[in-house]
């Protein structure tokens, strides 16, 4: 009898997509993963709503906007294991560089001071920024942390392999 596949999701919050690119860099090992997991949500698949009963969710990026906050709460409530993937999710990293200036100053810099044509701050087309960009674990319980900017494909694959075997990995041990 064939084993049920692990339901895997990936989420992209405030990140550059480099962590997802690193996941894809696992190359032919993706074929092995595909035999054991069903990717049920993420930038790599089409879907309208984050599904229920996800076994493992990898989260790239910091929580920077109201939209991110809403999403991470929903994702947490529907995921058995939540994984912070990459330094932006783990520490805030690049998105958190704005924190000492405040959200308004960043919007002014981007849309007024640096705009050559028709400077104005959009109020509808962009999600409302939180006052600071924050690591995922400050807003939702995180079960596994995979550091790196981006984490190497080897590290991601080894952590995923452990999860698929039902073990909770400790990638930080690789840096000890
Ligand atoms: S950790 Fe690095 S690679 Fe990953 S989203 Fe952040 S900046 Fe990009």
Tab-separated table of N, CA and C and ligand atoms in Angstrom:
chain	number	residue	atom	x	y	z
A	1	UNK	N	0.851	-1.198	0.000
A	1	UNK	CA	0.000	0.000	0.000
A	1	UNK	C	0.888	1.249	0.000
A	2	UNK	N	0.585	2.218	-0.883
A	2	UNK	CA	1.444	3.396	-0.936
A	2	UNK	C	1.164	4.334	0.239
A	3	UNK	N	2.250	5.018	0.680
A	3	UNK	CA	2.146	5.920	1.816
A	3	UNK	C	1.475	7.218	1.388
A	4	UNK	N	0.655	7.822	2.280
A	4	UNK	CA	0.044	9.113	1.951
A	4	UNK	C	1.140	10.160	1.836
A	5	UNK	N	0.970	11.054	0.886
A	5	UNK	CA	1.975	12.094	0.704
A	5	UNK	C	1.830	13.183	1.774
A	6	UNK	N	2.985	13.772	2.114
A	6	UNK	CA	2.991	14.911	3.034
A	6	UNK	C	2.456	16.136	2.294
A	7	UNK	N	1.542	16.858	2.924
A	7	UNK	CA	0.994	18.073	2.307
A	7	UNK	C	1.901	19.254	2.665
A	8	UNK	N	2.582	19.779	1.655
A	8	UNK	CA	3.581	20.830	1.849
A	8	UNK	C	3.105	22.135	1.210
A	9	UNK	N	3.276	23.239	1.953
A	9	UNK	CA	2.969	24.564	1.392
A	9	UNK	C	4.200	25.444	1.530
A	10	UNK	N	4.321	26.422	0.644
A	10	UNK	CA	5.361	27.435	0.806
A	10	UNK	C	4.692	28.804	0.715
A	11	UNK	N	5.159	29.718	1.557
A	11	UNK	CA	4.535	31.034	1.642
A	11	UNK	C	5.611	32.094	1.432
A	12	UNK	N	5.258	33.145	0.715
A	12	UNK	CA	6.194	34.227	0.394
A	12	UNK	C	5.656	35.502	1.027
A	13	UNK	N	6.267	35.916	2.125
A	13	UNK	CA	5.879	37.186	2.758
A	13	UNK	C	6.822	38.267	2.227
A	14	UNK	N	7.445	39.070	3.132
A	14	UNK	CA	8.326	40.144	2.663
A	14	UNK	C	9.737	39.591	2.471
A	15	UNK	N	9.968	39.014	1.318
A	15	UNK	CA	11.271	38.455	0.960
A	15	UNK	C	11.499	38.686	-0.520
A	16	UNK	N	12.674	38.321	-0.979
A	16	UNK	CA	13.058	38.638	-2.365
A	16	UNK	C	12.830	37.465	-3.314
A	17	UNK	N	12.344	36.356	-2.798
A	17	UNK	CA	12.121	35.092	-3.514
A	17	UNK	C	13.388	34.252	-3.605
A	18	UNK	N	14.501	34.780	-3.065
A	18	UNK	CA	15.752	34.021	-3.120
A	18	UNK	C	15.671	32.698	-2.373
A	19	UNK	N	14.891	32.662	-1.300
A	19	UNK	CA	14.773	31.407	-0.541
A	19	UNK	C	14.004	30.370	-1.362
A	20	UNK	N	12.975	30.826	-2.096
A	20	UNK	CA	12.279	29.893	-2.986
A	20	UNK	C	13.207	29.428	-4.111
A	21	UNK	N	14.039	30.343	-4.603
A	21	UNK	CA	14.993	29.947	-5.660
A	21	UNK	C	15.947	28.870	-5.123
A	22	UNK	N	16.353	29.024	-3.873
A	22	UNK	CA	17.259	28.049	-3.269
A	22	UNK	C	16.566	26.686	-3.127
A	23	UNK	N	15.277	26.711	-2.808
A	23	UNK	CA	14.505	25.456	-2.762
A	23	UNK	C	14.539	24.786	-4.141
A	24	UNK	N	14.353	25.584	-5.182
A	24	UNK	CA	14.393	25.015	-6.543
A	24	UNK	C	15.786	24.508	-6.897
A	25	UNK	N	16.812	25.094	-6.257
A	25	UNK	CA	18.195	24.670	-6.519
A	25	UNK	C	18.493	23.261	-6.006
A	26	UNK	N	17.529	22.657	-5.334
A	26	UNK	CA	17.750	21.262	-4.936
A	26	UNK	C	17.753	20.352	-6.174
A	27	UNK	N	17.436	20.955	-7.333
A	27	UNK	CA	17.570	20.285	-8.645
A	27	UNK	C	16.882	18.924	-8.685
A	28	UNK	N	17.653	17.886	-9.084
A	28	UNK	CA	17.018	16.582	-9.313
A	28	UNK	C	16.461	15.964	-8.027
A	29	UNK	N	16.906	16.489	-6.887
A	29	UNK	CA	16.346	15.965	-5.637
A	29	UNK	C	14.873	16.349	-5.490
A	30	UNK	N	14.442	17.377	-6.262
A	30	UNK	CA	13.018	17.744	-6.262
A	30	UNK	C	12.157	16.580	-6.727
A	31	UNK	N	12.715	15.769	-7.627
A	31	UNK	CA	11.946	14.633	-8.149
A	31	UNK	C	11.702	13.635	-7.019
A	32	UNK	N	12.734	13.442	-6.217
A	32	UNK	CA	12.587	12.557	-5.059
A	32	UNK	C	11.546	13.131	-4.089
A	33	UNK	N	11.657	14.454	-3.866
A	33	UNK	CA	10.692	15.097	-2.962
A	33	UNK	C	9.271	14.957	-3.508
A	34	UNK	N	9.131	15.130	-4.830
A	34	UNK	CA	7.794	15.094	-5.441
A	34	UNK	C	7.116	13.746	-5.246
A	35	UNK	N	7.910	12.690	-5.073
A	35	UNK	CA	7.317	11.375	-4.831
A	35	UNK	C	6.719	11.291	-3.431
A	36	UNK	N	7.241	12.160	-2.556
A	36	UNK	CA	6.851	12.024	-1.151
A	36	UNK	C	5.961	13.157	-0.653
A	37	UNK	N	5.921	14.272	-1.404
A	37	UNK	CA	5.104	15.397	-0.951
A	37	UNK	C	4.131	15.831	-2.039
A	38	UNK	N	3.047	16.432	-1.567
A	38	UNK	CA	2.121	17.105	-2.480
A	38	UNK	C	2.204	18.591	-2.149
A	39	UNK	N	2.609	19.402	-3.117
A	39	UNK	CA	2.676	20.842	-2.857
A	39	UNK	C	1.274	21.410	-3.032
A	40	UNK	N	0.694	21.866	-1.939
A	40	UNK	CA	-0.724	22.254	-1.964
A	40	UNK	C	-0.922	23.767	-2.040
A	41	UNK	N	0.161	24.522	-1.863
A	41	UNK	CA	0.002	25.990	-1.904
A	41	UNK	C	1.364	26.619	-2.090
A	42	UNK	N	1.393	27.806	-2.710
A	42	UNK	CA	2.631	28.568	-2.800
A	42	UNK	C	2.820	29.168	-4.168
A	43	UNK	N	3.904	29.941	-4.340
A	43	UNK	CA	4.173	30.572	-5.635
A	43	UNK	C	4.421	29.562	-6.736
A	44	UNK	N	4.731	28.312	-6.351
A	44	UNK	CA	5.037	27.304	-7.358
A	44	UNK	C	3.786	26.594	-7.872
A	45	UNK	N	2.640	26.824	-7.225
A	45	UNK	CA	1.394	26.184	-7.668
A	45	UNK	C	0.278	27.233	-7.720
A	46	UNK	N	-0.805	26.874	-8.380
A	46	UNK	CA	-1.929	27.796	-8.492
A	46	UNK	C	-2.918	27.498	-7.371
A	47	UNK	N	-3.402	28.502	-6.700
A	47	UNK	CA	-4.383	28.261	-5.645
A	47	UNK	C	-4.981	29.579	-5.208
A	48	UNK	N	-6.236	29.524	-4.790
A	48	UNK	CA	-6.918	30.767	-4.419
A	48	UNK	C	-6.846	31.010	-2.902
A	49	UNK	N	-6.994	29.949	-2.141
A	49	UNK	CA	-7.058	30.128	-0.692
A	49	UNK	C	-6.138	29.124	-0.017
A	50	UNK	N	-5.441	29.557	1.026
A	50	UNK	CA	-4.556	28.638	1.729
A	50	UNK	C	-5.384	27.476	2.287
A	51	UNK	N	-4.991	26.236	1.980
A	51	UNK	CA	-5.854	25.089	2.340
A	51	UNK	C	-5.780	24.723	3.826
A	52	UNK	N	-6.721	23.907	4.246
A	52	UNK	CA	-6.728	23.350	5.605
A	52	UNK	C	-5.776	22.155	5.652
A	53	UNK	N	-5.421	21.769	6.853
A	53	UNK	CA	-4.691	20.511	7.081
A	53	UNK	C	-3.393	20.380	6.288
A	54	UNK	N	-2.566	21.390	6.369
A	54	UNK	CA	-1.246	21.325	5.737
A	54	UNK	C	-0.278	20.717	6.763
A	55	UNK	N	0.550	19.788	6.308
A	55	UNK	CA	1.494	19.154	7.243
A	55	UNK	C	2.678	20.062	7.564
A	56	UNK	N	3.294	20.610	6.513
A	56	UNK	CA	4.495	21.436	6.702
A	56	UNK	C	4.371	22.685	5.829
A	57	UNK	N	4.606	23.852	6.429
A	57	UNK	CA	4.627	25.088	5.642
A	57	UNK	C	5.966	25.788	5.815
A	58	UNK	N	6.619	26.075	4.697
A	58	UNK	CA	7.856	26.854	4.705
A	58	UNK	C	7.488	28.314	4.473
A	59	UNK	N	7.995	29.197	5.333
A	59	UNK	CA	7.669	30.625	5.201
A	59	UNK	C	8.922	31.420	4.884
A	60	UNK	N	8.920	32.071	3.734
A	60	UNK	CA	10.001	32.994	3.377
A	60	UNK	C	9.558	34.417	3.691
A	61	UNK	N	10.470	35.219	4.245
A	61	UNK	CA	10.207	36.647	4.391
A	61	UNK	C	9.756	37.052	5.776
A	62	UNK	N	9.951	38.330	6.057
A	62	UNK	CA	9.508	38.903	7.331
A	62	UNK	C	8.027	39.255	7.252
A	63	UNK	N	7.464	39.575	8.410
A	63	UNK	CA	6.073	40.033	8.481
A	63	UNK	C	6.125	41.559	8.487
A	64	UNK	N	5.766	42.169	7.361
A	64	UNK	CA	5.979	43.613	7.193
A	64	UNK	C	4.706	44.425	7.023
A	65	UNK	N	3.625	43.769	6.668
A	65	UNK	CA	2.393	44.516	6.356
A	65	UNK	C	1.197	43.861	7.053
A	66	UNK	N	0.091	44.597	7.042
A	66	UNK	CA	-1.157	44.034	7.596
A	66	UNK	C	-1.526	42.752	6.859
A	67	UNK	N	-1.281	42.739	5.567
A	67	UNK	CA	-1.588	41.555	4.761
A	67	UNK	C	-0.727	40.364	5.197
A	68	UNK	N	0.573	40.619	5.434
A	68	UNK	CA	1.456	39.540	5.914
A	68	UNK	C	0.949	38.993	7.249
A	69	UNK	N	0.548	39.912	8.113
A	69	UNK	CA	0.105	39.511	9.448
A	69	UNK	C	-1.141	38.627	9.363
A	70	UNK	N	-2.092	39.053	8.554
A	70	UNK	CA	-3.310	38.264	8.360
A	70	UNK	C	-2.945	36.881	7.802
A	71	UNK	N	-2.030	36.888	6.825
A	71	UNK	CA	-1.679	35.624	6.159
A	71	UNK	C	-0.978	34.670	7.126
A	72	UNK	N	-0.025	35.181	7.913
A	72	UNK	CA	0.739	34.264	8.764
A	72	UNK	C	-0.162	33.670	9.858
A	73	UNK	N	-1.128	34.449	10.309
A	73	UNK	CA	-2.058	33.904	11.320
A	73	UNK	C	-2.907	32.789	10.714
A	74	UNK	N	-3.390	33.010	9.498
A	74	UNK	CA	-4.188	31.974	8.825
A	74	UNK	C	-3.338	30.731	8.562
A	75	UNK	N	-2.129	30.962	8.052
A	75	UNK	CA	-1.227	29.853	7.717
A	75	UNK	C	-0.904	29.040	8.978
A	76	UNK	N	-0.632	29.739	10.068
A	76	UNK	CA	-0.308	29.036	11.327
A	76	UNK	C	-1.487	28.171	11.764
A	77	UNK	N	-2.682	28.707	11.660
A	77	UNK	CA	-3.839	27.953	12.149
A	77	UNK	C	-4.117	26.722	11.290
A	78	UNK	N	-3.583	26.671	10.076
A	78	UNK	CA	-3.882	25.557	9.170
A	78	UNK	C	-2.675	24.651	8.922
A	79	UNK	N	-1.556	24.909	9.636
A	79	UNK	CA	-0.335	24.126	9.401
A	79	UNK	C	0.052	23.372	10.668
A	80	UNK	N	0.422	22.105	10.500
A	80	UNK	CA	0.878	21.329	11.660
A	80	UNK	C	2.264	21.788	12.084
A	81	UNK	N	3.181	21.956	11.123
A	81	UNK	CA	4.532	22.444	11.412
A	81	UNK	C	4.806	23.684	10.580
A	82	UNK	N	5.315	24.709	11.227
A	82	UNK	CA	5.651	25.945	10.520
A	82	UNK	C	7.168	26.124	10.546
A	83	UNK	N	7.743	26.372	9.369
A	83	UNK	CA	9.196	26.492	9.238
A	83	UNK	C	9.545	27.901	8.790
A	84	UNK	N	10.395	28.592	9.560
A	84	UNK	CA	10.935	29.887	9.122
A	84	UNK	C	12.082	29.616	8.175
A	85	UNK	N	11.921	29.998	6.916
A	85	UNK	CA	12.909	29.679	5.885
A	85	UNK	C	13.707	30.932	5.520
A	86	UNK	N	14.949	30.989	5.954
A	86	UNK	CA	15.812	32.103	5.564
A	86	UNK	C	15.834	33.214	6.595
A	87	UNK	N	16.872	34.046	6.475
A	87	UNK	CA	17.130	35.054	7.507
A	87	UNK	C	16.028	36.108	7.624
A	88	UNK	N	15.342	36.441	6.533
A	88	UNK	CA	14.266	37.440	6.653
A	88	UNK	C	13.156	36.913	7.556
A	89	UNK	N	12.819	35.636	7.409
A	89	UNK	CA	11.809	35.029	8.284
A	89	UNK	C	12.366	34.825	9.695
A	90	UNK	N	13.640	34.457	9.798
A	90	UNK	CA	14.220	34.086	11.094
A	90	UNK	C	14.551	35.312	11.945
A	91	UNK	N	15.074	36.375	11.305
A	91	UNK	CA	15.532	37.538	12.106
A	91	UNK	C	14.919	38.876	11.666
A	92	UNK	N	14.257	38.919	10.544
A	92	UNK	CA	13.806	40.197	9.966
A	92	UNK	C	14.742	40.655	8.857
A	93	UNK	N	16.045	40.497	9.067
A	93	UNK	CA	17.068	40.667	8.017
A	93	UNK	C	16.836	41.912	7.152
A	94	UNK	N	16.791	41.791	5.867
A	94	UNK	CA	16.731	42.958	4.968
A	94	UNK	C	15.475	43.806	5.201
A	95	UNK	N	14.273	43.235	5.260
A	95	UNK	CA	13.092	44.085	5.472
A	95	UNK	C	13.176	44.885	6.773
A	96	UNK	N	13.849	44.324	7.785
A	96	UNK	CA	13.927	45.012	9.082
A	96	UNK	C	14.920	46.171	9.069
A	97	UNK	N	15.650	46.347	7.971
A	97	UNK	CA	16.571	47.491	7.894
A	97	UNK	C	15.816	48.819	7.927
A	98	UNK	N	14.528	48.775	7.608
A	98	UNK	CA	13.743	50.013	7.639
A	98	UNK	C	13.288	50.388	9.051
A	99	UNK	N	13.434	49.451	10.000
A	99	UNK	CA	12.776	49.636	11.291
A	99	UNK	C	13.204	50.899	12.029
A	100	UNK	N	14.468	51.259	11.923
A	100	UNK	CA	14.908	52.423	12.706
A	100	UNK	C	14.437	53.746	12.097
A	101	UNK	N	13.917	53.695	10.861
A	101	UNK	CA	13.449	54.935	10.241
A	101	UNK	C	11.938	55.131	10.392
A	102	UNK	N	11.193	54.040	10.519
A	102	UNK	CA	9.739	54.126	10.590
A	102	UNK	C	9.116	53.994	9.212
A	103	UNK	N	7.891	53.504	9.179
A	103	UNK	CA	7.224	53.204	7.901
A	103	UNK	C	6.971	54.463	7.080
A	104	UNK	N	6.578	55.560	7.724
A	104	UNK	CA	6.258	56.778	6.959
A	104	UNK	C	7.488	57.312	6.235
A	105	UNK	N	8.634	57.290	6.918
A	105	UNK	CA	9.866	57.796	6.295
A	105	UNK	C	10.242	56.945	5.080
A	106	UNK	N	10.019	55.651	5.182
A	106	UNK	CA	10.349	54.758	4.062
A	106	UNK	C	9.434	55.042	2.866
A	107	UNK	N	8.152	55.237	3.140
A	107	UNK	CA	7.219	55.544	2.047
A	107	UNK	C	7.568	56.882	1.399
A	108	UNK	N	7.918	57.875	2.231
A	108	UNK	CA	8.294	59.186	1.666
A	108	UNK	C	9.529	59.046	0.781
A	109	UNK	N	10.525	58.279	1.278
A	109	UNK	CA	11.764	58.108	0.520
A	109	UNK	C	11.500	57.435	-0.829
A	110	UNK	N	10.667	56.389	-0.791
A	110	UNK	CA	10.440	55.597	-2.006
A	110	UNK	C	9.566	56.338	-3.012
A	111	UNK	N	8.493	56.964	-2.528
A	111	UNK	CA	7.480	57.459	-3.458
A	111	UNK	C	7.507	58.967	-3.679
A	112	UNK	N	8.181	59.729	-2.789
A	112	UNK	CA	8.246	61.177	-2.963
A	112	UNK	C	9.662	61.621	-3.326
A	113	UNK	N	10.624	61.332	-2.440
A	113	UNK	CA	11.976	61.863	-2.644
A	113	UNK	C	12.679	61.217	-3.845
A	114	UNK	N	12.386	59.961	-4.105
A	114	UNK	CA	13.065	59.271	-5.205
A	114	UNK	C	12.236	59.215	-6.491
A	115	UNK	N	11.072	59.848	-6.491
A	115	UNK	CA	10.215	59.779	-7.683
A	115	UNK	C	10.534	60.939	-8.615
A	116	UNK	N	10.826	60.639	-9.865
A	116	UNK	CA	11.131	61.692	-10.841
A	116	UNK	C	9.844	62.268	-11.424
A	117	UNK	N	8.819	61.430	-11.509
A	117	UNK	CA	7.568	61.859	-12.126
A	117	UNK	C	6.408	61.668	-11.159
A	118	UNK	N	5.546	62.643	-11.059
A	118	UNK	CA	4.286	62.536	-10.327
A	118	UNK	C	4.458	61.908	-8.933
A	119	UNK	N	5.293	62.498	-8.072
A	119	UNK	CA	5.501	61.885	-6.757
A	119	UNK	C	4.222	61.871	-5.912
A	120	UNK	N	3.852	60.704	-5.439
A	120	UNK	CA	2.709	60.577	-4.520
A	120	UNK	C	2.753	59.210	-3.859
A	121	UNK	N	2.296	59.157	-2.639
A	121	UNK	CA	2.299	57.885	-1.913
A	121	UNK	C	1.000	57.147	-2.226
A	122	UNK	N	1.103	55.958	-2.843
A	122	UNK	CA	-0.136	55.215	-3.141
A	122	UNK	C	-0.786	54.738	-1.845
A	123	UNK	N	-2.078	54.865	-1.788
A	123	UNK	CA	-2.795	54.458	-0.563
A	123	UNK	C	-3.634	53.211	-0.791
A	124	UNK	N	-3.864	52.836	-2.033
A	124	UNK	CA	-4.749	51.701	-2.290
A	124	UNK	C	-4.039	50.491	-2.878
A	125	UNK	N	-3.030	50.710	-3.717
A	125	UNK	CA	-2.448	49.587	-4.457
A	125	UNK	C	-1.425	48.801	-3.651
A	126	UNK	N	-0.981	49.335	-2.532
A	126	UNK	CA	0.036	48.617	-1.748
A	126	UNK	C	-0.531	48.268	-0.373
A	127	UNK	N	-0.092	47.142	0.191
A	127	UNK	CA	-0.589	46.776	1.515
A	127	UNK	C	-0.093	47.760	2.571
A	128	UNK	N	-0.891	47.969	3.597
A	128	UNK	CA	-0.501	48.878	4.676
A	128	UNK	C	0.671	48.294	5.455
A	129	UNK	N	1.742	49.077	5.572
A	129	UNK	CA	2.917	48.593	6.299
A	129	UNK	C	2.663	48.591	7.801
A	130	UNK	N	3.200	47.589	8.484
A	130	UNK	CA	3.246	47.611	9.943
A	130	UNK	C	4.332	48.615	10.348
A	131	UNK	N	4.313	49.110	11.574
A	131	UNK	CA	5.346	50.074	11.990
A	131	UNK	C	6.755	49.513	11.833
A	132	UNK	N	6.924	48.204	12.073
A	132	UNK	CA	8.238	47.566	11.891
A	132	UNK	C	8.052	46.218	11.197
A	133	UNK	N	9.101	45.805	10.475
A	133	UNK	CA	9.125	44.451	9.884
A	133	UNK	C	9.647	43.496	10.951
A	134	UNK	N	8.967	42.360	11.131
A	134	UNK	CA	9.314	41.492	12.263
A	134	UNK	C	9.513	40.051	11.823
A	135	UNK	N	10.395	39.339	12.557
A	135	UNK	CA	10.570	37.921	12.241
A	135	UNK	C	9.285	37.147	12.523
A	136	UNK	N	9.127	36.056	11.809
A	136	UNK	CA	7.868	35.313	11.864
A	136	UNK	C	7.533	34.853	13.290
A	137	UNK	N	8.558	34.381	14.034
A	137	UNK	CA	8.261	33.779	15.346
A	137	UNK	C	7.714	34.786	16.348
A	138	UNK	N	7.840	36.093	16.060
A	138	UNK	CA	7.266	37.082	16.977
A	138	UNK	C	5.757	37.196	16.796
A	139	UNK	N	5.251	36.682	15.681
A	139	UNK	CA	3.810	36.783	15.413
A	139	UNK	C	3.104	35.443	15.396
A	140	UNK	N	3.876	34.366	15.233
A	140	UNK	CA	3.264	33.032	15.149
A	140	UNK	C	4.275	32.015	15.659
A	141	UNK	N	3.783	30.936	16.244
A	141	UNK	CA	4.701	29.909	16.751
A	141	UNK	C	5.434	29.252	15.573
A	142	UNK	N	6.755	29.187	15.701
A	142	UNK	CA	7.572	28.554	14.653
A	142	UNK	C	8.178	27.268	15.222
A	143	UNK	N	8.134	26.201	14.437
A	143	UNK	CA	8.635	24.900	14.908
A	143	UNK	C	10.080	24.644	14.498
A	144	UNK	N	10.473	25.157	13.325
A	144	UNK	CA	11.824	24.895	12.824
A	144	UNK	C	12.368	26.175	12.187
A	145	UNK	N	13.641	26.460	12.448
A	145	UNK	CA	14.287	27.634	11.855
A	145	UNK	C	15.370	27.163	10.888
A	146	UNK	N	15.325	27.651	9.659
A	146	UNK	CA	16.379	27.331	8.683
A	146	UNK	C	17.050	28.651	8.298
A	147	UNK	N	18.203	28.965	8.917
A	147	UNK	CA	18.844	30.265	8.667
A	147	UNK	C	19.600	30.285	7.352
A	148	UNK	N	20.000	31.490	6.959
A	148	UNK	CA	20.788	31.659	5.738
A	148	UNK	C	20.135	32.673	4.826
A	149	UNK	N	20.934	33.315	3.997
A	149	UNK	CA	20.414	34.338	3.077
A	149	UNK	C	21.031	34.154	1.699
A	150	UNK	N	20.439	33.230	0.927
A	150	UNK	CA	19.398	32.277	1.327
A	150	UNK	C	20.031	31.059	1.986
A	151	UNK	N	19.226	30.224	2.633
A	151	UNK	CA	19.745	28.929	3.087
A	151	UNK	C	20.186	28.131	1.862
A	152	UNK	N	21.230	27.352	2.021
A	152	UNK	CA	21.691	26.566	0.866
A	152	UNK	C	20.654	25.496	0.513
A	153	UNK	N	20.694	25.075	-0.730
A	153	UNK	CA	19.796	23.998	-1.177
A	153	UNK	C	20.049	22.737	-0.346
A	154	UNK	N	21.316	22.482	-0.009
A	154	UNK	CA	21.627	21.289	0.791
A	154	UNK	C	20.961	21.358	2.162
A	155	UNK	N	21.026	22.546	2.763
A	155	UNK	CA	20.434	22.696	4.092
A	155	UNK	C	18.918	22.523	4.030
A	156	UNK	N	18.293	23.133	3.019
A	156	UNK	CA	16.835	23.012	2.882
A	156	UNK	C	16.466	21.552	2.648
A	157	UNK	N	17.198	20.884	1.774
A	157	UNK	CA	16.865	19.489	1.464
A	157	UNK	C	17.046	18.614	2.696
A	158	UNK	N	18.140	18.859	3.437
A	158	UNK	CA	18.358	18.011	4.611
A	158	UNK	C	17.276	18.245	5.665
A	159	UNK	N	16.858	19.504	5.854
A	159	UNK	CA	15.784	19.779	6.820
A	159	UNK	C	14.472	19.147	6.359
A	160	UNK	N	14.161	19.270	5.065
A	160	UNK	CA	12.918	18.676	4.553
A	160	UNK	C	12.941	17.157	4.682
A	161	UNK	N	14.094	16.567	4.419
A	161	UNK	CA	14.200	15.110	4.517
A	161	UNK	C	13.923	14.647	5.945
A	162	UNK	N	14.454	15.379	6.908
A	162	UNK	CA	14.193	15.042	8.308
A	162	UNK	C	12.700	15.143	8.614
A	163	UNK	N	12.087	16.236	8.145
A	163	UNK	CA	10.652	16.423	8.394
A	163	UNK	C	9.836	15.298	7.770
A	164	UNK	N	10.231	14.885	6.583
A	164	UNK	CA	9.494	13.813	5.901
A	164	UNK	C	9.628	12.491	6.640
A	165	UNK	N	10.719	12.349	7.387
A	165	UNK	CA	10.906	11.126	8.182
A	165	UNK	C	10.226	11.247	9.540
A	166	UNK	N	9.546	12.379	9.774
A	166	UNK	CA	8.832	12.547	11.027
A	166	UNK	C	9.705	13.077	12.147
A	167	UNK	N	10.927	13.535	11.809
A	167	UNK	CA	11.808	14.100	12.838
A	167	UNK	C	11.821	15.615	12.676
A	168	UNK	N	11.928	16.329	13.795
A	168	UNK	CA	12.038	17.785	13.726
A	168	UNK	C	13.524	18.131	13.719
A	169	UNK	N	14.017	18.677	12.610
A	169	UNK	CA	15.462	18.906	12.492
A	169	UNK	C	15.935	20.108	13.286
A	170	UNK	N	17.225	20.189	13.474
A	170	UNK	CA	17.827	21.352	14.121
A	170	UNK	C	18.940	21.869	13.215
A	171	UNK	N	18.578	22.633	12.150
A	171	UNK	CA	19.590	23.085	11.199
A	171	UNK	C	20.674	23.924	11.859
A	172	UNK	N	20.337	24.593	12.984
A	172	UNK	CA	21.335	25.442	13.640
A	172	UNK	C	22.532	24.614	14.064
A	173	UNK	N	22.316	23.312	14.316
A	173	UNK	CA	23.421	22.447	14.745
A	173	UNK	C	24.506	22.386	13.671
A	174	UNK	N	24.106	22.606	12.406
A	174	UNK	CA	25.080	22.558	11.315
A	174	UNK	C	26.036	23.741	11.363
A	175	UNK	N	25.674	24.766	12.132
A	175	UNK	CA	26.525	25.959	12.209
A	175	UNK	C	27.307	26.002	13.510
A	176	UNK	N	27.125	24.969	14.340
A	176	UNK	CA	27.748	24.967	15.661
A	176	UNK	C	29.249	24.728	15.605
B	1	LIG	S1	16.719	35.527	3.464
B	1	LIG	FE1	17.910	36.465	1.784
B	1	LIG	S2	17.352	35.226	-0.014
B	1	LIG	FE2	15.770	34.833	1.558
B	1	LIG	S3	14.144	36.330	1.139
B	1	LIG	FE3	15.538	37.277	2.622
B	1	LIG	S4	16.988	38.469	1.381
B	1	LIG	FE4	15.992	37.019	0.001
